[in-house]
Coordinates of C-alpha atoms and ligand atoms in Angstrom, one line a residue:
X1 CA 48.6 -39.7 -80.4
X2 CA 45.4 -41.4 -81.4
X3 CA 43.9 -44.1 -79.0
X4 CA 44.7 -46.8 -82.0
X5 CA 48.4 -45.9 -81.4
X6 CA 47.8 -46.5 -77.5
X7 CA 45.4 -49.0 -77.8
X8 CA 48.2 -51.0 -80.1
X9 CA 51.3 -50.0 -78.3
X10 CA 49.5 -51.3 -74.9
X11 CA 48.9 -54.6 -76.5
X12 CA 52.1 -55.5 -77.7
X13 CA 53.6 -54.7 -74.0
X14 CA 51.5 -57.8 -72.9
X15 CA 49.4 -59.8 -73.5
X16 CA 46.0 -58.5 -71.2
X17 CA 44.4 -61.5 -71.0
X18 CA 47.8 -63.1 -69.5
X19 CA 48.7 -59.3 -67.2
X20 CA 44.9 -60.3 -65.7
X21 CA 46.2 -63.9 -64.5
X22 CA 50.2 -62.3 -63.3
X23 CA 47.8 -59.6 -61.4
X24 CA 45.7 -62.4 -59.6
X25 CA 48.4 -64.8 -58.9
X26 CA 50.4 -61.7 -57.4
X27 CA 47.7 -60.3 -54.9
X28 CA 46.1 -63.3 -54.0
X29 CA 43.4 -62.7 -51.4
X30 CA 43.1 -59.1 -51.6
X31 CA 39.7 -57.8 -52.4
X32 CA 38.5 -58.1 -56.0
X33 CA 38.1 -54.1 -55.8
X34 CA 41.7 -53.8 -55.6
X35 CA 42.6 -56.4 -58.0
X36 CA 40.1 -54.2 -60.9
X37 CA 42.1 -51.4 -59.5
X38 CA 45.6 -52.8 -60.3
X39 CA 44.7 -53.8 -63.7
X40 CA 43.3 -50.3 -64.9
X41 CA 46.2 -49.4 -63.9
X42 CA 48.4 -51.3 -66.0
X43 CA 46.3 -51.1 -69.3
X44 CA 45.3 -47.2 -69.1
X45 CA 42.7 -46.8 -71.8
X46 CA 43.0 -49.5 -74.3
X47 CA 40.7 -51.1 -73.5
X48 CA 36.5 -50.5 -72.7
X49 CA 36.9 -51.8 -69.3
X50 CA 40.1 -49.6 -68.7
X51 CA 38.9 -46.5 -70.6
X52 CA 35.9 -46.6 -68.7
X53 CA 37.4 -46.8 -65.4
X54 CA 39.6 -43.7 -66.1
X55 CA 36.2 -42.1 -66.3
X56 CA 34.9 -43.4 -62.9
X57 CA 32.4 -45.8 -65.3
X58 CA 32.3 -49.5 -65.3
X59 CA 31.7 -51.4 -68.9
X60 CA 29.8 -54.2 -68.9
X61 CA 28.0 -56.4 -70.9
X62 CA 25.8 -59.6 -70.8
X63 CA 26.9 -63.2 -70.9
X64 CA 25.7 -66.3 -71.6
X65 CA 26.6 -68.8 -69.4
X66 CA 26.8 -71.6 -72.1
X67 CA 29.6 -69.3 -73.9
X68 CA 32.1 -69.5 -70.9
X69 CA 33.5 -72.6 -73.0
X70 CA 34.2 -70.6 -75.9
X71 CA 37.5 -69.3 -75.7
X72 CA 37.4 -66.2 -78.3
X73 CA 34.3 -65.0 -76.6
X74 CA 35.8 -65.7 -72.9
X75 CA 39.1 -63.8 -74.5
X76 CA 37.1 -60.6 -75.2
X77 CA 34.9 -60.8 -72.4
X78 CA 38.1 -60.7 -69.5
X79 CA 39.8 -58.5 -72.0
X80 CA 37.4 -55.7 -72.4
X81 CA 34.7 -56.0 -69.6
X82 CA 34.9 -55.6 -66.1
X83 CA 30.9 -56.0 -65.0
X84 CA 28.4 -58.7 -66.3
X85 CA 24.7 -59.3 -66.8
X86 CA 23.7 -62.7 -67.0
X87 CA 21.7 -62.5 -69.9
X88 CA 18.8 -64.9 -69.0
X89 CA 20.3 -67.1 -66.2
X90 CA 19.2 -64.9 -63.2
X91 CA 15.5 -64.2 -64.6
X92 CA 12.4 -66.2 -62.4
X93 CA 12.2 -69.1 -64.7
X94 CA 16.1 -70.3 -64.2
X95 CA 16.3 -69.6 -61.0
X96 CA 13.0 -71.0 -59.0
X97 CA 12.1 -73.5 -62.3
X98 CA 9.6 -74.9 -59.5
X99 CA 8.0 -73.4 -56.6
X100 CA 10.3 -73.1 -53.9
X101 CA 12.6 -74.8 -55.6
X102 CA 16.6 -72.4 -56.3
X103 CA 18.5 -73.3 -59.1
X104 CA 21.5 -71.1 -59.4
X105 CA 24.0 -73.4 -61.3
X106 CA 24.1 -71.5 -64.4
X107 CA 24.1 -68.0 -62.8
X108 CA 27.0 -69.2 -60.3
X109 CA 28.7 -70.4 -62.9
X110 CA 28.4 -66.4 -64.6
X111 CA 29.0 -65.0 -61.1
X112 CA 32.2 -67.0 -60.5
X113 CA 33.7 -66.4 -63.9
X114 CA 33.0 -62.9 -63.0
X115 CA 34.9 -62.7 -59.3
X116 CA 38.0 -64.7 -60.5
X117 CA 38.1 -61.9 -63.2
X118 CA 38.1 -58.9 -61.4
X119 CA 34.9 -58.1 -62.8
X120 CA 31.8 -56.9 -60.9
X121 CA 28.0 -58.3 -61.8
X122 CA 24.4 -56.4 -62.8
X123 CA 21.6 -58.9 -61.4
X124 CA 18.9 -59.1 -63.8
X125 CA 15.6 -59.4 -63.0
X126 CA 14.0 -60.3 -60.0
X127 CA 10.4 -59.6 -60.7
X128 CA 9.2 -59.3 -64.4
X129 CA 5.9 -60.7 -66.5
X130 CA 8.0 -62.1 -68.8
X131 CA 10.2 -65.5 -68.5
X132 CA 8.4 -65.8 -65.2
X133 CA 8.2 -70.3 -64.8
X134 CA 4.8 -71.6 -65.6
X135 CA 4.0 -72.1 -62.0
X136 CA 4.6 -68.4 -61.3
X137 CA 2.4 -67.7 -64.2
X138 CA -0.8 -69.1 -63.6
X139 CA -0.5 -67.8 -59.6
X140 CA -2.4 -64.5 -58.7
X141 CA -3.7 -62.2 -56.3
X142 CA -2.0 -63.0 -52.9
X143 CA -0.4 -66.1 -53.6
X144 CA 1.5 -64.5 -56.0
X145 CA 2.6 -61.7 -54.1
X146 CA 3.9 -64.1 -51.7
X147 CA 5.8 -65.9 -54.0
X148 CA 7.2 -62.9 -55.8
X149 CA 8.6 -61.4 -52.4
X150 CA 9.7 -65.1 -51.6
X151 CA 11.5 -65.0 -55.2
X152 CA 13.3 -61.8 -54.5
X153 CA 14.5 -62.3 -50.8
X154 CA 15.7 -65.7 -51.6
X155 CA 17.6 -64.7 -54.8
X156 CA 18.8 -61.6 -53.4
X157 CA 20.0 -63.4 -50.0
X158 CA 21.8 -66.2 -52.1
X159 CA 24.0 -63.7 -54.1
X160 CA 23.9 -61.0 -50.6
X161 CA 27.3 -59.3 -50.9
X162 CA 27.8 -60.1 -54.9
X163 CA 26.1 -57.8 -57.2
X164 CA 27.0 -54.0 -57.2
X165 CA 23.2 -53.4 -59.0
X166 CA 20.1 -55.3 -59.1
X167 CA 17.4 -55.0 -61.6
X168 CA 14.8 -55.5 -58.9
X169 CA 11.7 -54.5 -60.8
X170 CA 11.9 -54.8 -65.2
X171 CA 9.8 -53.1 -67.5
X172 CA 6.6 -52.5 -65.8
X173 CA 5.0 -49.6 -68.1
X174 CA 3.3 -49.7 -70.8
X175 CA 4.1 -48.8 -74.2
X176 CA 2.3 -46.2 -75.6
X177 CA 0.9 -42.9 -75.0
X178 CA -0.9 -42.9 -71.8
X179 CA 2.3 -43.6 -69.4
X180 CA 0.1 -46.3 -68.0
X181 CA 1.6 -49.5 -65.6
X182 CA 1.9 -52.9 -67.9
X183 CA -0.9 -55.1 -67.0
X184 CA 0.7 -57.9 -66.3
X185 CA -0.2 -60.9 -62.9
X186 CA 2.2 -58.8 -61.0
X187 CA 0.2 -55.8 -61.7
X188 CA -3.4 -57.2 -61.0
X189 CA -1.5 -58.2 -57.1
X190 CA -2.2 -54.2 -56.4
X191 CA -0.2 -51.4 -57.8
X192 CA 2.5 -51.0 -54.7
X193 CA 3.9 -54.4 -56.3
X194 CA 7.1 -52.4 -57.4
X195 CA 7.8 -51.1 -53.5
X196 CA 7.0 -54.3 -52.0
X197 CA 10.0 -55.6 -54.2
X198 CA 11.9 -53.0 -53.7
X199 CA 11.7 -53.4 -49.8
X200 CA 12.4 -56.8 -49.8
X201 CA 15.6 -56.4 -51.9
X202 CA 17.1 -54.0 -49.5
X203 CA 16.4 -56.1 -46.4
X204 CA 17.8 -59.1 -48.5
X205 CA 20.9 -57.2 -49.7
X206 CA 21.7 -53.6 -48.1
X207 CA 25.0 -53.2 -50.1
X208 CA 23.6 -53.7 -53.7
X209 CA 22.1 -50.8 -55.2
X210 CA 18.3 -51.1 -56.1
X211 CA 17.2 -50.2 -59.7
X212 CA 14.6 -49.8 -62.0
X213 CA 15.2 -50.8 -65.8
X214 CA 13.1 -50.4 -68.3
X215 CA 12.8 -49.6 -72.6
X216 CA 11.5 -47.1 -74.5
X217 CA 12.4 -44.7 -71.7
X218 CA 15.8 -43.4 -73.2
X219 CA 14.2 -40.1 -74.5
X220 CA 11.4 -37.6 -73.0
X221 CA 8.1 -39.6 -73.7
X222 CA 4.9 -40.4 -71.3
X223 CA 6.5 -43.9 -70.6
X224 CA 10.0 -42.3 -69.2
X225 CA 7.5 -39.8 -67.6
X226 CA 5.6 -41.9 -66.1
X227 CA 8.8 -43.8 -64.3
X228 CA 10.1 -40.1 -63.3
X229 CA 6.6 -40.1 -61.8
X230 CA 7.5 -43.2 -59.9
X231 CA 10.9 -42.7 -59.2
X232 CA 9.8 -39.0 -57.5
X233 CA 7.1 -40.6 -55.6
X234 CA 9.4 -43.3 -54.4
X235 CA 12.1 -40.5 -53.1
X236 CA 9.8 -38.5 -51.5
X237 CA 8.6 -41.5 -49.6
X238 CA 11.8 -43.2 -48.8
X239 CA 11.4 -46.2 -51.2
X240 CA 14.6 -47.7 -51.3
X241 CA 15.7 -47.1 -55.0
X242 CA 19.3 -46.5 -56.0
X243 CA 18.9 -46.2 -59.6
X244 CA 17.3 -46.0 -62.9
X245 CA 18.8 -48.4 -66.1
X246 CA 18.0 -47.1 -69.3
X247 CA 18.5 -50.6 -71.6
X248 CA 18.7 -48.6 -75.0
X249 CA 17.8 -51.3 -77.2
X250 CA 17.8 -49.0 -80.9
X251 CA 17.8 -49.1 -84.9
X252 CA 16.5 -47.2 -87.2
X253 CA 12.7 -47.3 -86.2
X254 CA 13.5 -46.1 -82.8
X255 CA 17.2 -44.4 -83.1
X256 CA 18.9 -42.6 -79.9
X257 CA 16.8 -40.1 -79.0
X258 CA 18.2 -36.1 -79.3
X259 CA 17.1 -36.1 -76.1
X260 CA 19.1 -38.8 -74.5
X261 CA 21.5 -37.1 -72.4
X262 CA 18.7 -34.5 -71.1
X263 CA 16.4 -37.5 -70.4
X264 CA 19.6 -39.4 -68.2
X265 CA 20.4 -35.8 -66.6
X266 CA 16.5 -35.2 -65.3
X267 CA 16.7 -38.7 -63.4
X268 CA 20.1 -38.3 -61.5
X269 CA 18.5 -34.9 -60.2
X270 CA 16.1 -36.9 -58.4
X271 CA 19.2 -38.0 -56.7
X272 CA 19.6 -41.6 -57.4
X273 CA 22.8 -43.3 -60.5
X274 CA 21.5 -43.6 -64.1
X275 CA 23.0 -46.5 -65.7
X276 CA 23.1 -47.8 -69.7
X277 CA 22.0 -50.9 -68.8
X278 CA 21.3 -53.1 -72.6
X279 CA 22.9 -51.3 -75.2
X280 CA 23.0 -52.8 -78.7
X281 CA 22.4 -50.3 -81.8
X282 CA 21.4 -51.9 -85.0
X283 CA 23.6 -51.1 -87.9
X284 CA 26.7 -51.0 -89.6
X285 CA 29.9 -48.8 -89.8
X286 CA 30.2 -45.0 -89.6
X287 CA 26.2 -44.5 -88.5
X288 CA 26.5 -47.2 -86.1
X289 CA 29.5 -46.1 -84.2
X290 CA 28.5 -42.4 -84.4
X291 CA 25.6 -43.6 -82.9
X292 CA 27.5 -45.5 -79.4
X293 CA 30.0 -42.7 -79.1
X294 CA 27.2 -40.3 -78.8
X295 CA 25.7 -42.7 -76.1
X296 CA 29.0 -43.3 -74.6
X297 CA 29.3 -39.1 -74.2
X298 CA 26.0 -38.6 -73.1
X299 CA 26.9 -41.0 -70.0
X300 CA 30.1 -39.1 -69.6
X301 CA 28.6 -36.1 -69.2
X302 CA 26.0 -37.4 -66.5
X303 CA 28.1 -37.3 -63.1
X304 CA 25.4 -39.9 -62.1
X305 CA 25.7 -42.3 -64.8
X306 CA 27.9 -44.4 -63.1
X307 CA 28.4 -47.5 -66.4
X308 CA 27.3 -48.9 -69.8
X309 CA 26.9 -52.4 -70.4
X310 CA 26.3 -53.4 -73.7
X311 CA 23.5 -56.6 -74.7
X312 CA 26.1 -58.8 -76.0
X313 CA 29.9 -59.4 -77.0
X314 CA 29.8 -60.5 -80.9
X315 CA 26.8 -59.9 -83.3
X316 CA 26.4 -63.5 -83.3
X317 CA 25.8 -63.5 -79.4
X318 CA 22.5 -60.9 -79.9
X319 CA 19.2 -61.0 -79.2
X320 CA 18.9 -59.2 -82.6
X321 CA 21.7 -60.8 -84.3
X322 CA 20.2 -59.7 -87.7
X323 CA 20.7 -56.5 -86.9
X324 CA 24.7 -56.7 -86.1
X325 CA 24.0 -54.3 -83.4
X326 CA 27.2 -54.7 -81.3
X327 CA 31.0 -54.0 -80.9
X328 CA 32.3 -57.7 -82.2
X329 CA 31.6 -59.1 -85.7
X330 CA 30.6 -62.5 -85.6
X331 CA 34.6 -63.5 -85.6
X332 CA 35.4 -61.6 -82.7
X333 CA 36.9 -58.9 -84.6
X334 CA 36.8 -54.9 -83.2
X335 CA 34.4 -52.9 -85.3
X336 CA 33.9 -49.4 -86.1
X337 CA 31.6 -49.5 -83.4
X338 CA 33.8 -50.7 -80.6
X339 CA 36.4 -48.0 -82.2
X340 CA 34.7 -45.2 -81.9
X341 CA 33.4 -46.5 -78.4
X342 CA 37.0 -47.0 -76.8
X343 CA 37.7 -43.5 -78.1
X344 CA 34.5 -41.7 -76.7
X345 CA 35.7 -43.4 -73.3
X346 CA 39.3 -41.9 -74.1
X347 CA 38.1 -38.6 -75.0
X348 CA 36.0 -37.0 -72.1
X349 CA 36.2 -33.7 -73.6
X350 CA 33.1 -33.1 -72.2
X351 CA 34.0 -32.7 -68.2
X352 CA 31.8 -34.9 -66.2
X353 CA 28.9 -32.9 -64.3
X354 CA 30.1 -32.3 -60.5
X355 CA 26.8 -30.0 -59.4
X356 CA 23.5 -31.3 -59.9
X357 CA 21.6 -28.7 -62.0
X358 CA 18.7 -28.5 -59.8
X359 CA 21.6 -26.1 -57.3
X360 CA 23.0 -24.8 -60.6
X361 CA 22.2 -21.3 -60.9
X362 CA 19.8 -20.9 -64.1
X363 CA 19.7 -17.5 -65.7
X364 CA 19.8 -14.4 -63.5
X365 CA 16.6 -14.2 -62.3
X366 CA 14.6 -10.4 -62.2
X367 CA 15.8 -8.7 -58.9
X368 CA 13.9 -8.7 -56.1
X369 CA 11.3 -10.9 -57.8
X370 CA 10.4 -13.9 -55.3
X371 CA 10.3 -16.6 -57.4
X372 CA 9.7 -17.7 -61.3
X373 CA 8.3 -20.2 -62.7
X374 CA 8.5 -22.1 -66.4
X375 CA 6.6 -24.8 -67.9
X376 CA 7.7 -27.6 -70.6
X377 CA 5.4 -29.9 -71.9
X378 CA 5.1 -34.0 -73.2
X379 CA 1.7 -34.2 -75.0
X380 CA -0.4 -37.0 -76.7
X381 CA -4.2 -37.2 -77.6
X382 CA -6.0 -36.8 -74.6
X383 CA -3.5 -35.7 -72.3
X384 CA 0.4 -34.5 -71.1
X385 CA 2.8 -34.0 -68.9
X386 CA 3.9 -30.8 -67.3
X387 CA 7.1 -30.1 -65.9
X388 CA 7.4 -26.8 -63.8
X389 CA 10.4 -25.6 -63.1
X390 CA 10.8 -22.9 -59.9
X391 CA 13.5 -20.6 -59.9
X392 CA 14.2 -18.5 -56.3
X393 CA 14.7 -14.9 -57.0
X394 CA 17.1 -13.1 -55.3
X395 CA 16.1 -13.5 -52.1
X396 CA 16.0 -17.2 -51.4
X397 CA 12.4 -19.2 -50.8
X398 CA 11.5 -21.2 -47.7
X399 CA 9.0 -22.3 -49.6
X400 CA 6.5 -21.8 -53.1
X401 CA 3.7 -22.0 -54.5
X402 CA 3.1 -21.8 -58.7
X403 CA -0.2 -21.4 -60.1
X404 CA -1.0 -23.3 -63.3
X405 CA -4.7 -22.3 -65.1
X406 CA -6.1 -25.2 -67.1
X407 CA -8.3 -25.1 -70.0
X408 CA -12.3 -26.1 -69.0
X409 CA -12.4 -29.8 -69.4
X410 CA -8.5 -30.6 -68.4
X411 CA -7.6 -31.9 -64.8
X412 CA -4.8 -32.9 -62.9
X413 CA -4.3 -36.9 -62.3
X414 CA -1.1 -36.9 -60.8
X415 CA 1.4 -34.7 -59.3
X416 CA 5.5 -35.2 -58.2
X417 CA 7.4 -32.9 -56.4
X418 CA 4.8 -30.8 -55.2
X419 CA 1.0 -30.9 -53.7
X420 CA -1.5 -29.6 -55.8
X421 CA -4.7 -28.2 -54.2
X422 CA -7.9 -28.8 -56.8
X423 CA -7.5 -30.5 -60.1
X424 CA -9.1 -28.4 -62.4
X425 CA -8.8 -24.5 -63.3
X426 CA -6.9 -22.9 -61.6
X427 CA -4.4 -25.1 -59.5
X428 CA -2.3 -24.0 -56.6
X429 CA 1.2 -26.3 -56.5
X430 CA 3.0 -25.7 -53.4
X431 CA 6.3 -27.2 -52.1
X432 CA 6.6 -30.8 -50.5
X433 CA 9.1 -30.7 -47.4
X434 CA 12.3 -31.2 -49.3
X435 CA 12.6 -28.7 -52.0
X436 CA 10.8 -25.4 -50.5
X437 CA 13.9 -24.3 -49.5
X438 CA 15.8 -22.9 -52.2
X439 CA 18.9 -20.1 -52.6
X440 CA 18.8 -17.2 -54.9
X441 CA 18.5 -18.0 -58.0
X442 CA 18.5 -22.1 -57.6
X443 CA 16.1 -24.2 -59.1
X444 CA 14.0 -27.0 -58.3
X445 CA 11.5 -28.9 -60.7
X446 CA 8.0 -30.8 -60.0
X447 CA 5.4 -32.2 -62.3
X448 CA 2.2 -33.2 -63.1
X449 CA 0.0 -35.0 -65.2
X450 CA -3.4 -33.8 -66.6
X451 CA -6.2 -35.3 -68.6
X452 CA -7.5 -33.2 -71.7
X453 CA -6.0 -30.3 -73.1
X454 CA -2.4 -28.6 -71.7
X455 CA -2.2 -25.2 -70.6
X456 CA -0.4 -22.6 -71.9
X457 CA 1.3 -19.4 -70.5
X458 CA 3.9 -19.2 -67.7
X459 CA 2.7 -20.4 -64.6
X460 CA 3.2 -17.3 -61.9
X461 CA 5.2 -18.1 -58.7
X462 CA 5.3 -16.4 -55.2
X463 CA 7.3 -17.6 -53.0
X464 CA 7.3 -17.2 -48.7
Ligands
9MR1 O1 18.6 -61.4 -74.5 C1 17.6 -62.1 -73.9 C2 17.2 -63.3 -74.8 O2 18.2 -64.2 -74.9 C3 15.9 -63.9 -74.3 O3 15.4 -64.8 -75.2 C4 14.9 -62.8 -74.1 C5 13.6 -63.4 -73.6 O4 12.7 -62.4 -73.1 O5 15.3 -61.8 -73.2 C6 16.5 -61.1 -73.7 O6 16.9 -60.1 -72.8 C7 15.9 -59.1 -72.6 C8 16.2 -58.6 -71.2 O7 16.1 -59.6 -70.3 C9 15.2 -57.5 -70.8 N1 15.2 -56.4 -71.8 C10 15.0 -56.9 -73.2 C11 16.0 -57.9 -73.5 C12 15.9 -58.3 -75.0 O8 14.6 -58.9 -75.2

């Protein structure tokens, strides 16, 4: 049968919008968990909120708190959703419009709608360059820092207990080639800004996980590089970080990436939830849904990528409404989009990954041999990023060491995953504490990045 016959069979039982209110009158006070439990039950796939949860995904999308009057875009939104992002009403500028001064009405407002629905909320952003209030703006050095670490224990203490994910720390790299931090006031208050926010969003709210969320990061390029870079750094060092959002903003100029799935994949196997965190495609009918189910399936097939949320209900709520780039046509009606969304969700042909594939055994490696080693490569004029990958041989490591030799002129900036001894020639890269250690035949991967030409050859490995 196909999902349309579902989808259509499912509504005519009842009404979903009136099953939501018969389930919340009948439970009363239990936990809003249970309550989103209850009603994937009853509506099994037909809808994105449903479908996704057969998955073990959430679908979400952003709201605008001034919509919550308008009953065809409250209908979809309790309908199809179960997570929301208030679109701007969380951000620095609505929420502390003076110094030291909270204003939550219109993010309340999102974050009640959202609890008497069942539905769970992304917080979005508490520390950003942009939409920061003019006070905020024309701070620096310590006094902003103060404030910014203010900002994010106060908002994160006020909604303590309410948001499954925060968006702690938004788009703080560069466009570009260079995988460089934005420069930005934040980023001239010294470069462990990011951490310090971090830290002061766990303390503020242990139970919400801790992102990262950026653009231009949904494929393999020196900006998603550079935020792996990050991202490694802050595991090794016990940042608090739960996970990476991906906002995948596209159109034509800048189209899902071939390498979107891969690019999701690398950053759950630093051990921390991917998540599709802005999506709106620009478009129209069979390209633009080809192009979300292919999103949709690439999060299926990351264990870690634990939700989607789309930018948006109708293509008259976007951003980039221009560019049509979401699910709803400006009437509220389903388009190919949303169709061929609901029946990625549905399909899961693809089974979702249950071992990370840094423990997955790679090809057999030569007998006896103690360890291999393989390079990939991100380049740009003037520089790249290397990405080793050690495989134990059949006897197991307690620890490696690859050697890399680089061209005269070409040195080593940065390293991940591993410690590098010298930057130029010939460079020793030897284990950090947590993936010497490895079984025959498992993998592990670290990086680096270098200044001036990349090297070439395989990298030799021994291991001890
Ligand atoms: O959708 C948001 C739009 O209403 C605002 O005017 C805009 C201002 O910066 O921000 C939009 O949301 C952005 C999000 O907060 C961060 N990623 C990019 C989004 C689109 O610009």
């Amino acid at each position: 049968m196909s999902s349309s016959a579902v989808r259509d069979r499912g509504s005519a039982r009842v009404r979903p919008g009136r099953r939501a209110a018969l389930i919340s009158a009948t439970v009363g006070t239990v936990a809003a968990g249970t309550v989103l439990a209850l009603a994937t039950a009853a509506s099994a796939g037909t809808t994105l909120a449903t479908s996704a949860a057969e998955k073990g995904r959430y679908f979400g999308t952003a709201v605008a708190a001034n919509k919550l009057s308008d009953s065809t875009y409250v209908g979809i939104l309790n309908r199809e959703f179960n997570m929301v992002t208030p679109e701007n009403e969380m951000k620095w500028d609505a929420t502390e419009p003076s110094q030291g001064q909270f204003n939550y009405t219109s993010a309340d407002r999102i974050v009640s709608h959202a609890q008497a629905n069942g539905m769970r909320v992304r917080g979005h952003a508490l520390a950003w360059h942009s939409q920061q209030p003019g006070w905020a703006q024309n701070l620096s050095g310590s006094a902003l820092r103060s404030a910014m670490v203010n900002h994010v224990t106060q908002v994160a203490t006020h909604y303590q207990g309410k948001i499954h994910s925060w968006d702690v720390v938004n788009e703080a790299f560069a466009d570009g080639g260079n995988g460089a931090r934005r420069d930005s006031n934040l980023q001239r208050t010294g470069n462990d800004w990011i951490e310090v926010a971090f830290r002061a969003a766990r303390t503020a709210d242990p139970g919400a996980k801790l992102c990262y969320n950026d653009y231009n990061t949904d494929g393999q390029n020196a900006k998603s590089n550079a935020v792996y870079a990050m991202v490694s750094d802050f595991k090794a060092r016990g940042v608090p970080i739960d996970c990476v959002g991906f906002q995948s903003h596209f159109n034509s100029a800048s189209p899902v990436p071939g390498d979107y799935q891969a690019n999701l994949q690398r950053f759950a196997n630093l051990g921390l939830d991917v998540q599709i965190t802005e999506l709106d495609i620009e478009g129209s009918g069979t390209a633009q849904a080809t192009s979300y189910a292919t999103v949709v399936k690439a999060c299926l097939a990351v264990s870690r990528c634990t939700g989607i949320s789309v930018w948006g209900i109708r293509d008259t709520d976007s951003w980039r409404a221009s560019g049509t780039p979401l699910l709803f046509d400006g009437n509220g009606n389903k388009k190919a989009a949303y169709t061929a969304t609901l029946d990625a969700l549905n399909g899961g042909t693809t089974p979702p990954t249950t071992v990370p594939p840094t423990t997955t055994p790679p090809t057999t490696p030569p007998p006896g041999a103690g360890c291999t080693a393989s390079l990939s490569l991100q380049t740009w004029t003037g520089g790249f990023v290397a990405t080793v990958r050690v495989t134990a041989g059949s006897s197991g490591t307690n620890g490696w060491a690859a050697t890399v030799t680089l061209p005269a002129g070409t040195a080593v900036t940065n390293a991940w995953n591993a410690q590098n001894s010298g930057t130029t020639g010939t460079v020793r890269f030897t284990n950090v504490g947590y993936n010497g250690r490895l079984t025959a035949g498992q993998s592990t991967e670290f990086g680096f990045q270098g200044a001036g030409t990349p090297p070439s050859g395989t990298p030799s490995c021994t291991a001890s």
